[in-house]
Coordinates of N, CA, C and O in Angstrom, one line a residue:
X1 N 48.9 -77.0 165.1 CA 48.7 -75.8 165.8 C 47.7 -74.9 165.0 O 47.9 -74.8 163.8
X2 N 46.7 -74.4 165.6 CA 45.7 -73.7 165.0 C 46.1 -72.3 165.0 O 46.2 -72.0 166.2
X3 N 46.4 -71.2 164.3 CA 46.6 -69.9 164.3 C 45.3 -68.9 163.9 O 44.7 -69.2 162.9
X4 N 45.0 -68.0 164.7 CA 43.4 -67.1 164.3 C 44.5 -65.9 164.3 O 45.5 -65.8 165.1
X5 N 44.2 -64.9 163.0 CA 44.4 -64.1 163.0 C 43.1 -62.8 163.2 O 42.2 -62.5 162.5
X6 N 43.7 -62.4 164.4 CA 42.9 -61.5 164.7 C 43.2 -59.9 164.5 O 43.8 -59.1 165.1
X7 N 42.4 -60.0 163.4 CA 42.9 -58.9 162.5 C 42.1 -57.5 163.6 O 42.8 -56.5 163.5
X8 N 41.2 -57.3 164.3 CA 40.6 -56.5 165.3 C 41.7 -55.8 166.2 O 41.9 -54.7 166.5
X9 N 42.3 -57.1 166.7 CA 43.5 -56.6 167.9 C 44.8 -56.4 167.2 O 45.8 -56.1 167.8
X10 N 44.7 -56.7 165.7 CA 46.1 -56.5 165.1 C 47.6 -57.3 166.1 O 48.6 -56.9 166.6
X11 N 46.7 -59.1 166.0 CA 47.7 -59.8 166.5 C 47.4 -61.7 165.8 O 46.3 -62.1 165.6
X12 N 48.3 -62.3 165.6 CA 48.1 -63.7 165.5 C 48.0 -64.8 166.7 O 48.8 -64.5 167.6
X13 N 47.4 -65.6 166.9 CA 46.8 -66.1 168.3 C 46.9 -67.6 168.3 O 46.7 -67.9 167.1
X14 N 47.1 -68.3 168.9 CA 47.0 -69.7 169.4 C 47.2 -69.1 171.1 O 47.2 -70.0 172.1
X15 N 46.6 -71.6 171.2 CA 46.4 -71.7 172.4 C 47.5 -72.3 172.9 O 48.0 -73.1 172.1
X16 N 48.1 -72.2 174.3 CA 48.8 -73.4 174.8 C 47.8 -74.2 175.9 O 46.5 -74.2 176.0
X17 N 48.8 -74.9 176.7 CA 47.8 -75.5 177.6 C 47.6 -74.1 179.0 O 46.5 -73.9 179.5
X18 N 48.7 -73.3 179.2 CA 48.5 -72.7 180.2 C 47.9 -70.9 179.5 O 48.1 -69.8 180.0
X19 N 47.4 -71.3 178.6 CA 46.4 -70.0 177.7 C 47.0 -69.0 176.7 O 48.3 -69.0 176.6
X20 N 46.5 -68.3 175.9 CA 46.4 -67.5 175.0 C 48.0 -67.5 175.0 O 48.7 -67.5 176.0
X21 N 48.5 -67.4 173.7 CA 49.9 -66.7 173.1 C 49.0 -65.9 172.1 O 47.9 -66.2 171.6
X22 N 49.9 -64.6 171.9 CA 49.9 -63.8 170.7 C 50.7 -63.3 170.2 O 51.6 -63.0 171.0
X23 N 51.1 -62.9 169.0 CA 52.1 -62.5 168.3 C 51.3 -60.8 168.0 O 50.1 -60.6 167.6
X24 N 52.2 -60.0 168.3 CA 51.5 -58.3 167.9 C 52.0 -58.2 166.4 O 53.0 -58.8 166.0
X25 N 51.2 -57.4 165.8 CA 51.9 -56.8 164.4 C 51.0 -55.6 163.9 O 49.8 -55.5 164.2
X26 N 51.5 -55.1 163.3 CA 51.4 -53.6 162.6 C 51.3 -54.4 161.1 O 51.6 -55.5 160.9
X27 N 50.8 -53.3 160.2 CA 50.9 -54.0 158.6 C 51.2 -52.6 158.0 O 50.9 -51.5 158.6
X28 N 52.0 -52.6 156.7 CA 52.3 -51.1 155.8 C 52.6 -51.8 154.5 O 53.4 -52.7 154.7
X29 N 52.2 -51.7 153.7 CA 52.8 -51.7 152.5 C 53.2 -53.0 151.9 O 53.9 -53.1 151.0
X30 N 52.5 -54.1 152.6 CA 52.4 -55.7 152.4 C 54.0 -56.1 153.1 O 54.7 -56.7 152.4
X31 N 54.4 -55.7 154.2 CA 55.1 -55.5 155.3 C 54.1 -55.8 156.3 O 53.1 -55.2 156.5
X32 N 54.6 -57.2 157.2 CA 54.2 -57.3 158.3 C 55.1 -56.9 159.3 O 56.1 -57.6 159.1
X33 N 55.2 -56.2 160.3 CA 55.7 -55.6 160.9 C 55.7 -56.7 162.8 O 54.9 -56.3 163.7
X34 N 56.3 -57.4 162.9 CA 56.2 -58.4 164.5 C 56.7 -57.8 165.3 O 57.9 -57.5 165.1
X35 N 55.9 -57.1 166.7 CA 55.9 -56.2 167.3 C 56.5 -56.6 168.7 O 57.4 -56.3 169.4
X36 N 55.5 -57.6 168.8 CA 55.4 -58.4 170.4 C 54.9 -59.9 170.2 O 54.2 -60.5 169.4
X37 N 55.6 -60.2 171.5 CA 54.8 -61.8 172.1 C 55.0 -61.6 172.9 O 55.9 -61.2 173.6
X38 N 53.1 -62.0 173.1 CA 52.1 -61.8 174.7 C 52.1 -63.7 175.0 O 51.7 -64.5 174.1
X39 N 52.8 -64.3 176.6 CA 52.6 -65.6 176.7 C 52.0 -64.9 178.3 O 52.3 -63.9 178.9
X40 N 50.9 -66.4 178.7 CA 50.7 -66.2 179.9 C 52.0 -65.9 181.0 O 53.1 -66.2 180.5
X41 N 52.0 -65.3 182.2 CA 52.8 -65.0 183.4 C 53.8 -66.3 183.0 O 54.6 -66.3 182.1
X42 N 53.5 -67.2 183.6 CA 54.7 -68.8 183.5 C 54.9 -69.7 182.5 O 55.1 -70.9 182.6
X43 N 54.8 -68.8 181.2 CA 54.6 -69.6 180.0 C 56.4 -69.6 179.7 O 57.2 -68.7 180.1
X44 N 56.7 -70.3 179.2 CA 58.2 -70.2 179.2 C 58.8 -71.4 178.1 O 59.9 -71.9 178.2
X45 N 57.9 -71.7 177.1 CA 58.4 -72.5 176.4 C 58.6 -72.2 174.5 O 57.9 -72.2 173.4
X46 N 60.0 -72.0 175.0 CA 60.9 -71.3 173.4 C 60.3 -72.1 172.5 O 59.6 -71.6 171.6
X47 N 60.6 -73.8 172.6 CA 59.9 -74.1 171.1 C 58.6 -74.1 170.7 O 58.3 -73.9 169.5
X48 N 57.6 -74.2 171.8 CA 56.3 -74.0 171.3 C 56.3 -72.2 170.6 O 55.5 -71.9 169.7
X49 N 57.1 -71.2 171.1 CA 57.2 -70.1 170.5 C 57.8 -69.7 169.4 O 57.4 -68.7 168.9
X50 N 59.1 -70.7 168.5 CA 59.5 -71.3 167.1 C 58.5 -71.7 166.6 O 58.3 -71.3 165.5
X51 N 57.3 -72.7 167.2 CA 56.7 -73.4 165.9 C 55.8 -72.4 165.8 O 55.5 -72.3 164.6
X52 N 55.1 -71.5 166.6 CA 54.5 -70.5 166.4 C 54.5 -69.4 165.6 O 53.5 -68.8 165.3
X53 N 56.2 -69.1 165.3 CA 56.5 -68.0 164.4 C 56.4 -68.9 163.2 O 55.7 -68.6 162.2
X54 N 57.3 -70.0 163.2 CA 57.6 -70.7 161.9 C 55.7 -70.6 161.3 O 55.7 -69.7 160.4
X55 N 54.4 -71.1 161.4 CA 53.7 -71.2 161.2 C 53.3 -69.3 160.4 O 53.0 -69.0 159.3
X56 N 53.5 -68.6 161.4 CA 53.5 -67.3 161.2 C 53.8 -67.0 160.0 O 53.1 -66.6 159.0
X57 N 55.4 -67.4 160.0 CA 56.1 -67.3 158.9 C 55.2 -68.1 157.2 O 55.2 -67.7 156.0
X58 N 54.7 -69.1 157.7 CA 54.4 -69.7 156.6 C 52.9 -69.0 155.6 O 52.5 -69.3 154.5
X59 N 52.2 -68.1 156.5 CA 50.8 -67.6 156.0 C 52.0 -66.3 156.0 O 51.1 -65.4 156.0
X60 N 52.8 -65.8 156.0 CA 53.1 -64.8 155.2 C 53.5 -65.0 154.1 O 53.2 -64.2 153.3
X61 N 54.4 -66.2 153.7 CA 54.5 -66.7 152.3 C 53.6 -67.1 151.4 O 53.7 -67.1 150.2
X62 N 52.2 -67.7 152.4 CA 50.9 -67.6 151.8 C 50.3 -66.5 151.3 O 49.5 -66.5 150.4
X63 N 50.6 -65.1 152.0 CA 50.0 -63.6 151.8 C 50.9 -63.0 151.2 O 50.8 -61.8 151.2
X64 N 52.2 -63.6 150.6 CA 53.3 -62.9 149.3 C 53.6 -61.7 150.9 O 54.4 -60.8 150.6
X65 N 53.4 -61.6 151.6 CA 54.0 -60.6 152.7 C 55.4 -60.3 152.9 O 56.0 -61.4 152.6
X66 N 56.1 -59.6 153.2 CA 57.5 -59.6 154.2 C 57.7 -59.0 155.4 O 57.4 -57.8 155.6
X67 N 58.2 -59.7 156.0 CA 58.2 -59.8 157.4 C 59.1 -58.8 158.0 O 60.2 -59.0 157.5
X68 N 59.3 -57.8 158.8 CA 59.9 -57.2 159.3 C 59.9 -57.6 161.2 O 59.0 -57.4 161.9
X69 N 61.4 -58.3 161.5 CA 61.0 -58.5 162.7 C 61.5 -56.9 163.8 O 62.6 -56.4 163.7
X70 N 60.5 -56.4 164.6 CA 61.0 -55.6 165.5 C 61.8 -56.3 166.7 O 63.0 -56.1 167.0
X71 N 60.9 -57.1 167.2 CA 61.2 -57.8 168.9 C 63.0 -58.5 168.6 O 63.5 -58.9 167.6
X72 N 63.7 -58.2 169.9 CA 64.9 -59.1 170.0 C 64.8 -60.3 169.4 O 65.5 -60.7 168.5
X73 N 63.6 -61.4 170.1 CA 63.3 -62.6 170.2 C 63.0 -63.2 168.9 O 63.3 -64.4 168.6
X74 N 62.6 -62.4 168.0 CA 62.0 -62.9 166.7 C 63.3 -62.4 165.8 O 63.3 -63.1 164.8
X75 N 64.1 -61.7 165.9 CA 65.5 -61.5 164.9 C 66.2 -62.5 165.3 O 66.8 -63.2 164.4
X76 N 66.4 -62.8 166.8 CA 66.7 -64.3 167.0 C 66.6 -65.6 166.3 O 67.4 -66.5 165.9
X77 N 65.0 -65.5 166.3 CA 64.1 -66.6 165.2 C 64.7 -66.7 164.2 O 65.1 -67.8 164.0
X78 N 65.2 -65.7 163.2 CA 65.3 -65.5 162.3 C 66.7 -66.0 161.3 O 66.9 -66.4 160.2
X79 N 67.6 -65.6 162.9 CA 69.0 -65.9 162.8 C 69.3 -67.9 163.2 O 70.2 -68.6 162.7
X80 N 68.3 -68.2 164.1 CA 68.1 -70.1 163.7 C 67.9 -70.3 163.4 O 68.0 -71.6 163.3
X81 N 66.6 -69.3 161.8 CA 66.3 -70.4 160.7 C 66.0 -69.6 159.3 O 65.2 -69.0 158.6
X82 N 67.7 -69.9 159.3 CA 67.7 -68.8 157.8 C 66.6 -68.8 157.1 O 65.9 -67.8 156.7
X83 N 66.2 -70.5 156.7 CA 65.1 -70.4 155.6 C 64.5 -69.4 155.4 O 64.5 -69.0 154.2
X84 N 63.7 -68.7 156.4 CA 62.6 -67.5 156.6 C 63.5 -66.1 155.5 O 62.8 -65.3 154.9
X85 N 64.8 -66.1 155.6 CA 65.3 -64.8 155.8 C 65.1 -64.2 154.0 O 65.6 -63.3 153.6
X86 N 64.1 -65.0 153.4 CA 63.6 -64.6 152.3 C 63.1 -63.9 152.5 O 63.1 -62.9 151.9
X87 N 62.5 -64.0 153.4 CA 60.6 -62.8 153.6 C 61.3 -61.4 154.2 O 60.5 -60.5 154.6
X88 N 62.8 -61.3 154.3 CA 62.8 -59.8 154.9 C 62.7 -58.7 154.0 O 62.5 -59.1 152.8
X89 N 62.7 -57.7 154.1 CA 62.6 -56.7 152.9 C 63.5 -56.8 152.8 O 64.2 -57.4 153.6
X90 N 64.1 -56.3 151.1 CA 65.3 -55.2 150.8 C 66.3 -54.7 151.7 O 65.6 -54.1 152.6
X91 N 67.3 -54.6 152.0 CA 68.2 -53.7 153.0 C 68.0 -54.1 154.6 O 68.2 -53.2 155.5
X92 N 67.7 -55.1 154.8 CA 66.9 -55.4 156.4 C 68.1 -56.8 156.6 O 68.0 -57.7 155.8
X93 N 68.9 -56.8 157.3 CA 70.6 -56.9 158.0 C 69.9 -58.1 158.8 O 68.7 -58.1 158.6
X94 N 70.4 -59.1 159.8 CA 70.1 -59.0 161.1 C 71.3 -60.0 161.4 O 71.5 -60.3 162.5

């Protein structure tokens, strides 16, 4: 999976077959902040949207970052794969 960070729209991007996914984020304080996931109208596929975060997840470990999930969907993520649950800040529950 190819990920472009498109630091302009302040979002992370891949392709599926039925077009553009993006993950939204905000940045503060070497805190990435995951806002939203944009999938086409009839995109509907949960695991291509795990390997997407997991990958997410992995260039934040690459950028010493932590992750703050906002979206329902992604505290979800988070709670099926503890691994990640390093990258939360200090005091951050889920």
């Amino acid at each position: 999976m190819e990920i472009k960070d498109n630091t302009f729209a302040r979002q992370f991007e891949t392709t599926a077959d039925e077009g553009l996914v993006s993950v939204e984020y905000s940045f503060q304080e070497k805190k990435i902040f995951l806002t939203k996931i944009n999938t086409p109208e009839s995109f509907d596929d949960e695991e291509f949207i795990s390997n997407f975060l997991k990958n997410i997840m992995e260039i934040a470990i690459e950028r010493k970052f932590k992750v703050v999930p906002i979206l329902p969907k992604i505290v979800v993520f988070f709670k099926k794969n503890p691994v990640y649950k390093e990258l939360l800040p200090p005091g951050i529950r889920l």
